[in-house]
mmCIF file of C-alpha atoms (C1' of nucleotides) in Angstrom:
data_model
loop_
_atom_site.group_PDB
_atom_site.id
_atom_site.type_symbol
_atom_site.label_atom_id
_atom_site.label_comp_id
_atom_site.label_asym_id
_atom_site.label_seq_id
_atom_site.Cartn_x
_atom_site.Cartn_y
_atom_site.Cartn_z
ATOM 1 C CA MET A 654 -0.002 0.007 0.003
ATOM 2 C CA LYS A 655 1.464 3.305 -1.089
ATOM 3 C CA PRO A 656 1.354 5.944 1.661
ATOM 4 C CA THR A 657 -0.475 9.130 0.735
ATOM 5 C CA LEU A 658 1.300 12.411 0.233
ATOM 6 C CA LEU A 659 -0.248 13.578 3.504
ATOM 7 C CA ASP A 660 1.160 10.622 5.397
ATOM 8 C CA GLN A 661 4.579 11.255 3.925
ATOM 9 C CA LEU A 662 4.453 14.904 4.936
ATOM 10 C CA LEU A 663 3.365 13.950 8.449
ATOM 11 C CA ALA A 664 6.185 11.422 8.619
ATOM 12 C CA ILE A 665 8.656 14.142 7.621
ATOM 13 C CA ALA A 666 7.230 16.467 10.273
ATOM 14 C CA GLU A 667 7.635 13.811 12.941
ATOM 15 C CA LEU A 668 11.198 13.061 11.870
ATOM 16 C CA PHE A 669 12.101 16.711 12.246
ATOM 17 C CA GLU A 670 10.539 16.921 15.665
ATOM 18 C CA ARG A 671 12.136 13.785 17.062
ATOM 19 C CA ASP A 672 15.518 14.544 15.610
ATOM 20 C CA MET A 673 15.589 17.990 17.137
ATOM 21 C CA ARG A 674 14.586 16.585 20.509
ATOM 22 C CA ARG A 675 17.423 14.089 20.214
ATOM 23 C CA ALA A 676 19.948 16.736 19.177
ATOM 24 C CA PHE A 677 18.971 19.160 21.947
ATOM 25 C CA HIS A 678 18.716 16.521 24.653
ATOM 26 C CA GLY A 679 21.084 17.252 27.496
ATOM 27 C CA THR A 680 21.257 20.942 26.599
ATOM 28 C CA ALA A 681 19.061 23.824 27.717
ATOM 29 C CA LEU A 682 17.572 24.010 24.229
ATOM 30 C CA THR A 683 14.198 22.847 22.989
ATOM 31 C CA GLU A 684 12.456 23.200 19.653
ATOM 32 C CA THR A 685 10.471 26.205 20.896
ATOM 33 C CA ARG A 686 13.523 27.900 22.357
ATOM 34 C CA VAL A 687 15.473 27.357 19.177
ATOM 35 C CA HIS A 688 12.562 28.726 17.186
ATOM 36 C CA ALA A 689 12.716 31.886 19.287
ATOM 37 C CA LEU A 690 16.492 32.166 18.924
ATOM 38 C CA TRP A 691 16.164 31.608 15.192
ATOM 39 C CA LEU A 692 13.702 34.480 14.950
ATOM 40 C CA LEU A 693 15.950 36.746 16.973
ATOM 41 C CA LYS A 694 18.884 35.826 14.751
ATOM 42 C CA HIS A 695 16.920 36.751 11.643
ATOM 43 C CA LEU A 696 14.846 39.675 12.880
ATOM 44 C CA GLY A 697 17.314 41.168 15.294
ATOM 45 C CA PRO A 698 16.281 42.307 18.797
ATOM 46 C CA ALA A 699 12.526 42.045 19.239
ATOM 47 C CA THR A 700 9.917 42.830 21.848
ATOM 48 C CA GLN A 701 8.216 39.932 23.571
ATOM 49 C CA GLN A 702 4.967 40.884 21.860
ATOM 50 C CA ALA A 703 6.628 40.600 18.487
ATOM 51 C CA LEU A 704 8.038 37.220 19.467
ATOM 52 C CA ALA A 705 4.631 36.044 20.667
ATOM 53 C CA LYS A 706 3.108 36.970 17.328
ATOM 54 C CA GLU A 707 5.824 35.247 15.332
ATOM 55 C CA LEU A 708 5.705 32.130 17.489
ATOM 56 C CA GLY A 709 1.933 32.039 17.416
ATOM 57 C CA THR A 710 1.701 31.957 21.185
ATOM 58 C CA THR A 711 0.825 34.252 24.066
ATOM 59 C CA ALA A 712 2.747 36.939 25.883
ATOM 60 C CA ARG A 713 2.669 34.770 28.971
ATOM 61 C CA SER A 714 4.412 31.899 27.209
ATOM 62 C CA VAL A 715 7.040 34.245 25.874
ATOM 63 C CA SER A 716 7.726 35.552 29.385
ATOM 64 C CA ALA A 717 8.470 32.017 30.529
ATOM 65 C CA LEU A 718 10.372 31.244 27.361
ATOM 66 C CA VAL A 719 12.616 34.286 27.694
ATOM 67 C CA ASP A 720 13.087 33.519 31.391
ATOM 68 C CA GLY A 721 14.500 30.139 30.461
ATOM 69 C CA LEU A 722 16.658 31.486 27.664
ATOM 70 C CA GLU A 723 17.963 34.217 29.929
ATOM 71 C CA ARG A 724 18.798 31.734 32.681
ATOM 72 C CA ALA A 725 20.646 29.606 30.160
ATOM 73 C CA GLY A 726 22.589 32.616 28.912
ATOM 74 C CA TYR A 727 21.176 32.802 25.414
ATOM 75 C CA VAL A 728 19.385 36.125 25.595
ATOM 76 C CA ARG A 729 19.307 39.356 27.543
ATOM 77 C CA ARG A 730 16.434 41.707 28.192
ATOM 78 C CA ALA A 731 17.344 45.243 27.195
ATOM 79 C CA LEU A 732 15.411 48.432 27.713
ATOM 80 C CA HIS A 733 13.464 49.641 24.719
ATOM 81 C CA PRO A 734 14.840 53.022 23.679
ATOM 82 C CA GLU A 735 11.431 54.543 22.952
ATOM 83 C CA ASP A 736 8.772 52.575 24.784
ATOM 84 C CA ARG A 737 9.388 52.218 28.492
ATOM 85 C CA ARG A 738 6.811 49.472 28.798
ATOM 86 C CA ALA A 739 8.626 47.255 26.348
ATOM 87 C CA LEU A 740 11.765 45.138 26.490
ATOM 88 C CA LEU A 741 14.018 44.181 23.638
ATOM 89 C CA VAL A 742 15.079 40.563 23.740
ATOM 90 C CA THR A 743 18.615 40.340 22.428
ATOM 91 C CA LEU A 744 20.875 37.387 21.620
ATOM 92 C CA THR A 745 24.034 37.063 23.662
ATOM 93 C CA GLU A 746 27.275 36.620 21.739
ATOM 94 C CA GLU A 747 27.339 32.977 22.654
ATOM 95 C CA ALA A 748 23.841 32.439 21.319
ATOM 96 C CA ASP A 749 24.727 34.367 18.196
ATOM 97 C CA ALA A 750 27.591 31.963 17.592
ATOM 98 C CA VAL A 751 25.358 28.942 18.174
ATOM 99 C CA MET A 752 22.804 30.272 15.729
ATOM 100 C CA ALA A 753 25.504 30.964 13.146
ATOM 101 C CA ARG A 754 26.550 27.316 13.363
ATOM 102 C CA MET A 755 22.921 26.277 13.192
ATOM 103 C CA GLN A 756 22.460 28.265 10.014
ATOM 104 C CA VAL A 757 25.380 26.392 8.469
ATOM 105 C CA ASP A 758 23.930 23.017 9.441
ATOM 106 C CA HIS A 759 20.523 24.163 8.267
ATOM 107 C CA ALA A 760 21.862 25.154 4.858
ATOM 108 C CA ARG A 761 23.743 21.870 4.606
ATOM 109 C CA LEU A 762 20.585 19.909 5.380
ATOM 110 C CA ALA A 763 18.595 21.960 2.902
ATOM 111 C CA ALA A 764 21.149 21.194 0.210
ATOM 112 C CA GLU A 765 21.183 17.511 1.041
ATOM 113 C CA LEU A 766 17.439 17.144 0.883
ATOM 114 C CA THR A 767 17.294 18.963 -2.425
ATOM 115 C CA ALA A 768 20.110 16.817 -3.746
ATOM 116 C CA ALA A 769 18.113 13.714 -2.875
ATOM 117 C CA VAL A 770 15.680 14.553 -5.668
ATOM 118 C CA ASP A 771 16.455 13.338 -9.183
ATOM 119 C CA PRO A 772 17.529 16.449 -11.158
ATOM 120 C CA GLU A 773 15.076 15.403 -13.866
ATOM 121 C CA ASP A 774 12.240 15.674 -11.351
ATOM 122 C CA LEU A 775 13.403 18.762 -9.511
ATOM 123 C CA ALA A 776 11.488 21.450 -11.374
ATOM 124 C CA ALA A 777 8.188 19.586 -11.157
ATOM 125 C CA PHE A 778 8.893 18.709 -7.557
ATOM 126 C CA GLU A 779 9.477 22.312 -6.607
ATOM 127 C CA ARG A 780 6.271 23.394 -8.293
ATOM 128 C CA GLY A 781 4.473 20.600 -6.484
ATOM 129 C CA ILE A 782 5.699 21.437 -2.998
ATOM 130 C CA GLU A 783 4.853 25.072 -3.525
ATOM 131 C CA SER A 784 1.324 24.164 -4.587
ATOM 132 C CA VAL A 785 0.860 21.878 -1.609
ATOM 133 C CA LEU A 786 2.124 24.489 0.827
ATOM 134 C CA ALA A 787 -0.160 27.118 -0.669
ATOM 135 C CA ARG A 788 -3.183 24.832 -0.543
ATOM 136 C CA LEU A 789 -2.469 23.776 3.020
ATOM 137 C CA SER A 790 -1.987 27.390 4.065
ATOM 138 C CA ARG A 791 -5.370 28.247 2.635
ATOM 139 C CA LEU A 792 -7.074 25.296 4.329
ATOM 140 C CA VAL A 793 -5.521 26.141 7.681
ATOM 141 C CA ASP A 794 -6.466 29.763 7.245
ATOM 142 C CA GLU A 795 -10.063 28.818 6.565
ATOM 143 C CA GLU A 796 -10.058 26.384 9.483
ATOM 144 C CA SER A 797 -11.652 23.874 7.175
ATOM 145 C CA VAL A 798 -9.956 20.772 8.507
ATOM 146 C CA HIS A 799 -11.732 19.339 11.545
ATOM 147 C CA TYR A 800 -9.922 16.056 12.166
ATOM 148 C CA GLY A 801 -13.192 14.349 13.008
ATOM 149 C CA ILE A 802 -14.006 16.962 15.666
ATOM 150 C CA GLU A 803 -17.240 18.900 15.450
ATOM 151 C CA PRO A 804 -16.435 22.618 15.331
ATOM 152 C CA PRO A 805 -17.426 24.039 18.774
ATOM 153 C CA ALA A 806 -19.806 26.808 17.689
ATOM 154 C CA SER A 807 -21.635 25.585 14.624
ATOM 155 C CA GLY A 808 -21.815 21.886 15.388
ATOM 156 C CA ARG A 809 -24.162 20.033 17.663
ATOM 157 C CA SER A 810 -23.586 20.147 21.409
ATOM 158 C CA GLU A 811 -20.958 17.639 22.357
ATOM 159 C CA ASP A 812 -20.314 18.976 25.840
ATOM 160 C CA ASP A 813 -21.971 16.132 27.692
ATOM 161 C CA GLU A 814 -19.154 14.345 29.464
ATOM 162 C CA MET B 1227 14.225 35.076 -2.281
ATOM 163 C CA LYS B 1228 13.002 31.576 -2.923
ATOM 164 C CA PRO B 1229 12.603 29.534 0.260
ATOM 165 C CA THR B 1230 14.514 26.267 0.327
ATOM 166 C CA LEU B 1231 12.800 22.920 0.188
ATOM 167 C CA LEU B 1232 13.743 22.441 3.841
ATOM 168 C CA ASP B 1233 12.086 25.690 4.845
ATOM 169 C CA GLN B 1234 8.952 24.731 2.941
ATOM 170 C CA LEU B 1235 8.823 21.353 4.668
ATOM 171 C CA LEU B 1236 9.305 22.996 8.052
ATOM 172 C CA ALA B 1237 6.535 25.464 7.228
ATOM 173 C CA ILE B 1238 4.254 22.566 6.394
ATOM 174 C CA ALA B 1239 5.131 20.820 9.650
ATOM 175 C CA GLU B 1240 4.320 23.933 11.628
ATOM 176 C CA LEU B 1241 1.014 24.412 9.816
ATOM 177 C CA PHE B 1242 0.007 20.872 10.742
ATOM 178 C CA GLU B 1243 0.934 21.373 14.359
ATOM 179 C CA ARG B 1244 -0.815 24.706 14.799
ATOM 180 C CA ASP B 1245 -3.921 23.609 12.962
ATOM 181 C CA MET B 1246 -4.318 20.536 15.128
ATOM 182 C CA ARG B 1247 -3.885 22.602 18.250
ATOM 183 C CA ARG B 1248 -6.603 24.925 16.989
ATOM 184 C CA ALA B 1249 -8.938 22.073 16.067
ATOM 185 C CA PHE B 1250 -8.489 20.266 19.400
ATOM 186 C CA HIS B 1251 -8.659 23.378 21.519
ATOM 187 C CA GLY B 1252 -11.517 23.190 23.994
ATOM 188 C CA THR B 1253 -11.591 19.408 23.839
ATOM 189 C CA ALA B 1254 -9.662 16.853 25.881
ATOM 190 C CA LEU B 1255 -7.605 15.998 22.806
ATOM 191 C CA THR B 1256 -4.045 16.975 21.956
ATOM 192 C CA GLU B 1257 -1.737 15.993 19.148
ATOM 193 C CA THR B 1258 -0.044 13.340 21.288
ATOM 194 C CA ARG B 1259 -3.337 11.920 22.511
ATOM 195 C CA VAL B 1260 -4.702 11.753 19.001
ATOM 196 C CA HIS B 1261 -1.497 10.094 17.870
ATOM 197 C CA ALA B 1262 -2.050 7.404 20.510
ATOM 198 C CA LEU B 1263 -5.713 6.976 19.563
ATOM 199 C CA TRP B 1264 -4.742 6.790 15.909
ATOM 200 C CA LEU B 1265 -2.292 3.993 16.684
ATOM 201 C CA LEU B 1266 -4.897 2.117 18.703
ATOM 202 C CA LYS B 1267 -7.380 2.507 15.863
ATOM 203 C CA HIS B 1268 -4.927 1.024 13.404
ATOM 204 C CA LEU B 1269 -3.100 -1.521 15.533
ATOM 205 C CA GLY B 1270 -5.961 -2.574 17.748
ATOM 206 C CA PRO B 1271 -5.577 -2.981 21.530
ATOM 207 C CA ALA B 1272 -1.962 -2.538 22.550
ATOM 208 C CA THR B 1273 0.144 -2.718 25.692
ATOM 209 C CA GLN B 1274 1.553 0.493 27.078
ATOM 210 C CA GLN B 1275 5.025 -0.711 26.195
ATOM 211 C CA ALA B 1276 3.986 -1.138 22.598
ATOM 212 C CA LEU B 1277 2.476 2.339 22.603
ATOM 213 C CA ALA B 1278 5.627 3.794 24.120
ATOM 214 C CA LYS B 1279 7.697 2.254 21.338
ATOM 215 C CA GLU B 1280 5.388 3.491 18.597
ATOM 216 C CA LEU B 1281 5.164 6.969 20.067
ATOM 217 C CA GLY B 1282 8.898 7.121 20.648
ATOM 218 C CA THR B 1283 8.488 7.941 24.301
ATOM 219 C CA THR B 1284 8.814 6.281 27.693
ATOM 220 C CA ALA B 1285 6.540 3.976 29.672
ATOM 221 C CA ARG B 1286 6.132 6.745 32.218
ATOM 222 C CA SER B 1287 4.770 9.139 29.663
ATOM 223 C CA VAL B 1288 2.374 6.534 28.368
ATOM 224 C CA SER B 1289 1.063 5.962 31.882
ATOM 225 C CA ALA B 1290 0.176 9.636 32.151
ATOM 226 C CA LEU B 1291 -1.126 9.699 28.604
ATOM 227 C CA VAL B 1292 -3.427 6.738 29.150
ATOM 228 C CA ASP B 1293 -4.540 8.217 32.463
ATOM 229 C CA GLY B 1294 -5.723 11.303 30.639
ATOM 230 C CA LEU B 1295 -7.371 9.373 27.838
ATOM 231 C CA GLU B 1296 -9.095 7.124 30.334
ATOM 232 C CA ARG B 1297 -10.360 10.091 32.341
ATOM 233 C CA ALA B 1298 -11.739 11.633 29.150
ATOM 234 C CA GLY B 1299 -13.478 8.385 28.220
ATOM 235 C CA TYR B 1300 -11.452 7.549 25.125
ATOM 236 C CA VAL B 1301 -9.752 4.350 26.280
ATOM 237 C CA ARG B 1302 -10.071 1.583 28.829
ATOM 238 C CA ARG B 1303 -7.372 -0.529 30.427
ATOM 239 C CA ALA B 1304 -8.151 -4.224 30.010
ATOM 240 C CA LEU B 1305 -6.344 -7.194 31.463
ATOM 241 C CA HIS B 1306 -3.923 -8.896 29.164
ATOM 242 C CA PRO B 1307 -5.108 -12.481 28.596
ATOM 243 C CA GLU B 1308 -1.641 -14.004 28.764
ATOM 244 C CA ASP B 1309 0.676 -11.635 30.577
ATOM 245 C CA ARG B 1310 -0.582 -10.597 33.980
ATOM 246 C CA ARG B 1311 1.946 -7.780 34.200
ATOM 247 C CA ALA B 1312 0.585 -6.105 31.098
ATOM 248 C CA LEU B 1313 -2.518 -4.098 30.285
ATOM 249 C CA LEU B 1314 -4.235 -3.799 26.960
ATOM 250 C CA VAL B 1315 -5.245 -0.247 26.146
ATOM 251 C CA THR B 1316 -8.507 -0.375 24.214
ATOM 252 C CA LEU B 1317 -10.562 2.287 22.446
ATOM 253 C CA THR B 1318 -14.031 2.960 23.786
ATOM 254 C CA GLU B 1319 -16.872 2.911 21.278
ATOM 255 C CA GLU B 1320 -17.059 6.663 21.428
ATOM 256 C CA ALA B 1321 -13.359 7.001 20.624
ATOM 257 C CA ASP B 1322 -13.719 4.476 17.856
ATOM 258 C CA ALA B 1323 -16.391 6.645 16.296
ATOM 259 C CA VAL B 1324 -14.273 9.787 16.641
ATOM 260 C CA MET B 1325 -11.366 8.046 14.985
ATOM 261 C CA ALA B 1326 -13.552 6.806 12.164
ATOM 262 C CA ARG B 1327 -14.588 10.390 11.459
ATOM 263 C CA MET B 1328 -10.987 11.473 11.713
ATOM 264 C CA GLN B 1329 -9.996 8.900 9.117
ATOM 265 C CA VAL B 1330 -12.567 10.371 6.762
ATOM 266 C CA ASP B 1331 -11.278 13.908 7.258
ATOM 267 C CA HIS B 1332 -7.729 12.633 6.938
ATOM 268 C CA ALA B 1333 -8.485 10.966 3.619
ATOM 269 C CA ARG B 1334 -10.232 14.080 2.406
ATOM 270 C CA LEU B 1335 -7.246 16.231 3.299
ATOM 271 C CA ALA B 1336 -4.880 13.758 1.657
ATOM 272 C CA ALA B 1337 -6.922 13.935 -1.531
ATOM 273 C CA GLU B 1338 -7.056 17.718 -1.478
ATOM 274 C CA LEU B 1339 -3.324 18.123 -1.049
ATOM 275 C CA THR B 1340 -2.625 15.683 -3.843
ATOM 276 C CA ALA B 1341 -5.156 17.477 -6.041
ATOM 277 C CA ALA B 1342 -3.266 20.718 -5.468
ATOM 278 C CA VAL B 1343 -0.400 19.418 -7.576
ATOM 279 C CA ASP B 1344 -0.539 19.881 -11.340
ATOM 280 C CA PRO B 1345 -1.292 16.427 -12.812
ATOM 281 C CA GLU B 1346 1.609 16.966 -15.205
ATOM 282 C CA ASP B 1347 3.956 17.232 -12.241
ATOM 283 C CA LEU B 1348 2.439 14.578 -10.040
ATOM 284 C CA ALA B 1349 4.609 11.605 -10.980
ATOM 285 C CA ALA B 1350 7.838 13.522 -10.566
ATOM 286 C CA PHE B 1351 6.546 15.094 -7.395
ATOM 287 C CA GLU B 1352 5.742 11.723 -5.865
ATOM 288 C CA ARG B 1353 9.169 10.388 -6.723
ATOM 289 C CA GLY B 1354 10.688 13.504 -5.201
ATOM 290 C CA ILE B 1355 8.853 13.368 -1.900
ATOM 291 C CA GLU B 1356 9.699 9.719 -1.539
ATOM 292 C CA SER B 1357 13.384 10.442 -2.134
ATOM 293 C CA VAL B 1358 13.365 13.277 0.376
ATOM 294 C CA LEU B 1359 11.654 11.177 3.019
ATOM 295 C CA ALA B 1360 14.112 8.338 2.487
ATOM 296 C CA ARG B 1361 17.101 10.651 2.684
ATOM 297 C CA LEU B 1362 15.804 12.380 5.781
ATOM 298 C CA SER B 1363 15.084 9.022 7.420
ATOM 299 C CA ARG B 1364 18.643 7.980 6.819
ATOM 300 C CA LEU B 1365 20.095 11.218 8.154
ATOM 301 C CA VAL B 1366 17.955 11.028 11.285
ATOM 302 C CA ASP B 1367 18.894 7.413 11.748
ATOM 303 C CA GLU B 1368 22.561 8.259 11.535
ATOM 304 C CA GLU B 1369 22.099 11.236 13.853
ATOM 305 C CA SER B 1370 24.130 13.245 11.399
ATOM 306 C CA VAL B 1371 22.287 16.531 11.802
ATOM 307 C CA HIS B 1372 23.537 18.563 14.727
ATOM 308 C CA TYR B 1373 21.709 21.860 14.388
ATOM 309 C CA GLY B 1374 24.782 23.757 15.422
ATOM 310 C CA ILE B 1375 25.081 21.791 18.654
ATOM 311 C CA GLU B 1376 28.301 20.005 19.383
ATOM 312 C CA PRO B 1377 27.604 16.307 19.812
ATOM 313 C CA PRO B 1378 27.904 15.505 23.555
ATOM 314 C CA ALA B 1379 31.342 13.940 23.237
ATOM 315 C CA SER B 1380 33.413 16.994 22.349
ATOM 316 C CA GLY B 1381 33.437 20.455 23.842
ATOM 317 C CA ARG B 1382 31.766 20.806 27.195
ATOM 318 C CA SER B 1383 31.933 17.791 29.450
ATOM 319 C CA GLU B 1384 28.508 16.569 30.362
ATOM 320 C CA ASP B 1385 29.470 13.743 32.672
ATOM 321 C CA ASP B 1386 30.270 15.834 35.711
ATOM 322 C CA GLU B 1387 26.894 15.860 37.353
ATOM 323 C "C1'" DT C 580 17.283 -11.263 35.907
ATOM 324 C "C1'" DA C 581 14.325 -8.852 32.763
ATOM 325 C "C1'" DT C 582 9.954 -6.741 31.810
ATOM 326 C "C1'" DT C 583 5.260 -4.108 32.747
ATOM 327 C "C1'" DG C 584 3.454 -0.476 34.704
ATOM 328 C "C1'" DT C 585 3.418 2.313 38.692
ATOM 329 C "C1'" DT C 586 4.717 6.377 42.016
ATOM 330 C "C1'" DA C 587 7.804 10.328 42.766
ATOM 331 C "C1'" DT C 588 9.972 14.346 40.989
ATOM 332 C "C1'" DA C 589 11.334 18.065 37.829
ATOM 333 C "C1'" DC C 590 11.241 20.965 33.825
ATOM 334 C "C1'" DT C 591 8.964 22.717 29.679
ATOM 335 C "C1'" DC C 592 5.092 24.434 26.869
ATOM 336 C "C1'" DT C 593 0.549 26.236 26.492
ATOM 337 C "C1'" DA C 594 -3.452 28.961 27.969
ATOM 338 C "C1'" DT C 595 -6.587 32.180 30.786
ATOM 339 C "C1'" DA C 596 -7.114 35.706 34.027
ATOM 340 C "C1'" DA C 597 -5.815 39.484 36.932
ATOM 341 C "C1'" DC C 598 -2.438 42.921 37.784
ATOM 342 C "C1'" DT C 599 1.364 46.987 37.012
ATOM 343 C "C1'" DA C 600 3.266 50.464 34.557
ATOM 344 C "C1'" DT C 601 3.343 52.729 30.915
ATOM 345 C "C1'" DA C 602 1.273 54.783 26.371
ATOM 346 C "C1'" DT D 1149 -8.564 52.946 26.927
ATOM 347 C "C1'" DA D 1150 -5.107 50.116 25.034
ATOM 348 C "C1'" DT D 1151 -0.610 47.953 25.226
ATOM 349 C "C1'" DA D 1152 3.804 45.458 27.313
ATOM 350 C "C1'" DG D 1153 5.063 42.467 30.420
ATOM 351 C "C1'" DT D 1154 4.364 40.337 34.808
ATOM 352 C "C1'" DT D 1155 2.452 37.022 38.555
ATOM 353 C "C1'" DA D 1156 -0.786 33.258 39.541
ATOM 354 C "C1'" DT D 1157 -2.656 28.991 38.303
ATOM 355 C "C1'" DA D 1158 -3.617 24.837 35.737
ATOM 356 C "C1'" DG D 1159 -3.155 21.023 32.463
ATOM 357 C "C1'" DA D 1160 -0.248 18.543 29.337
ATOM 358 C "C1'" DG D 1161 4.201 16.356 27.530
ATOM 359 C "C1'" DT D 1162 8.799 14.609 28.439
ATOM 360 C "C1'" DA D 1163 12.432 12.431 31.065
ATOM 361 C "C1'" DT D 1164 14.974 9.842 34.979
ATOM 362 C "C1'" DA D 1165 14.920 6.994 38.911
ATOM 363 C "C1'" DA D 1166 13.126 3.768 42.190
ATOM 364 C "C1'" DC D 1167 9.739 0.303 43.038
ATOM 365 C "C1'" DA D 1168 6.124 -3.698 42.832
ATOM 366 C "C1'" DA D 1169 4.359 -7.592 40.589
ATOM 367 C "C1'" DT D 1170 5.125 -10.839 37.238
ATOM 368 C "C1'" DA D 1171 7.728 -13.368 33.681
#
DNA sequence: TATTGTTATACTCTATAACTATA
DNA sequence: TATAGTTATAGAGTATAACAATA
């Protein structure tokens, strides 16, 4: 039985997740923390609100996240030059170096995965993955996948435990 | 700037994760719990050890996981007919129905994502995704991606705790 | 002795609400 | 009034270690 495209994509997602957990095990890093550091590396110093938006989480979670990263020496909280309510989360030099190495490994992995595709297939493959990503983005945006769950508002009452 | 294949795959993985969190929000379900239920739906009743292996986690985590699923009415612990140490985790009828609906939605999503690809490109695309998954599997298996982290042998000593 | 599942403990991530200090 | 970040609280996931019952 051939697995569907969806199953293959989910398998890839799970491989990423497990492999990162393995790689970060024994360090202070986690996937979420690395995601935050990655954003700071690419965006530069950012307020916690900005981070919350980018990470798709709440300000509260970012507070805890930055606490952990600060404790581990990866970021510092700096005063915002214009807004005295806000803080600018900034990478330490050590974290900057880690993220630079991560970018190298990331680029290497990107190249290796691309190289795994038959050059004859590459153009069609790239068009395909772009189409899939666009379609999935739209579906997620429309909240049109329910995974067997009745949507809370429109569906019938399922709140009888 | 064209995103790399790797970045597109990571974007897809994140879309899956966020969308499931959205869909399950307000219910007793989470991605991990659904993963366990999905396995039980496909494998049939399983011991917690078997679940731990499939989920790539520990027996301890499965204990807590099954506790939660049992509390929410999705599974029951049944006695193992042959091994009196073991328990067979079994789907309730309600959970079985939820998973049946989920399979339908899953198949629908799979079809939609496949349909997003230009039929002209589909064959090459399928070969490509298979190659990428195989290559990534191998890399993960060999633990050859380090994400900028020094493997725990060199650099900072970790054995002084 | 090894395995199954448990209790005990600790840390992380997510989420809501109430609070402060600024804007 | 609204925003930035905090404390308080709670549930969930992950991981290690020690333990009981059973194999």
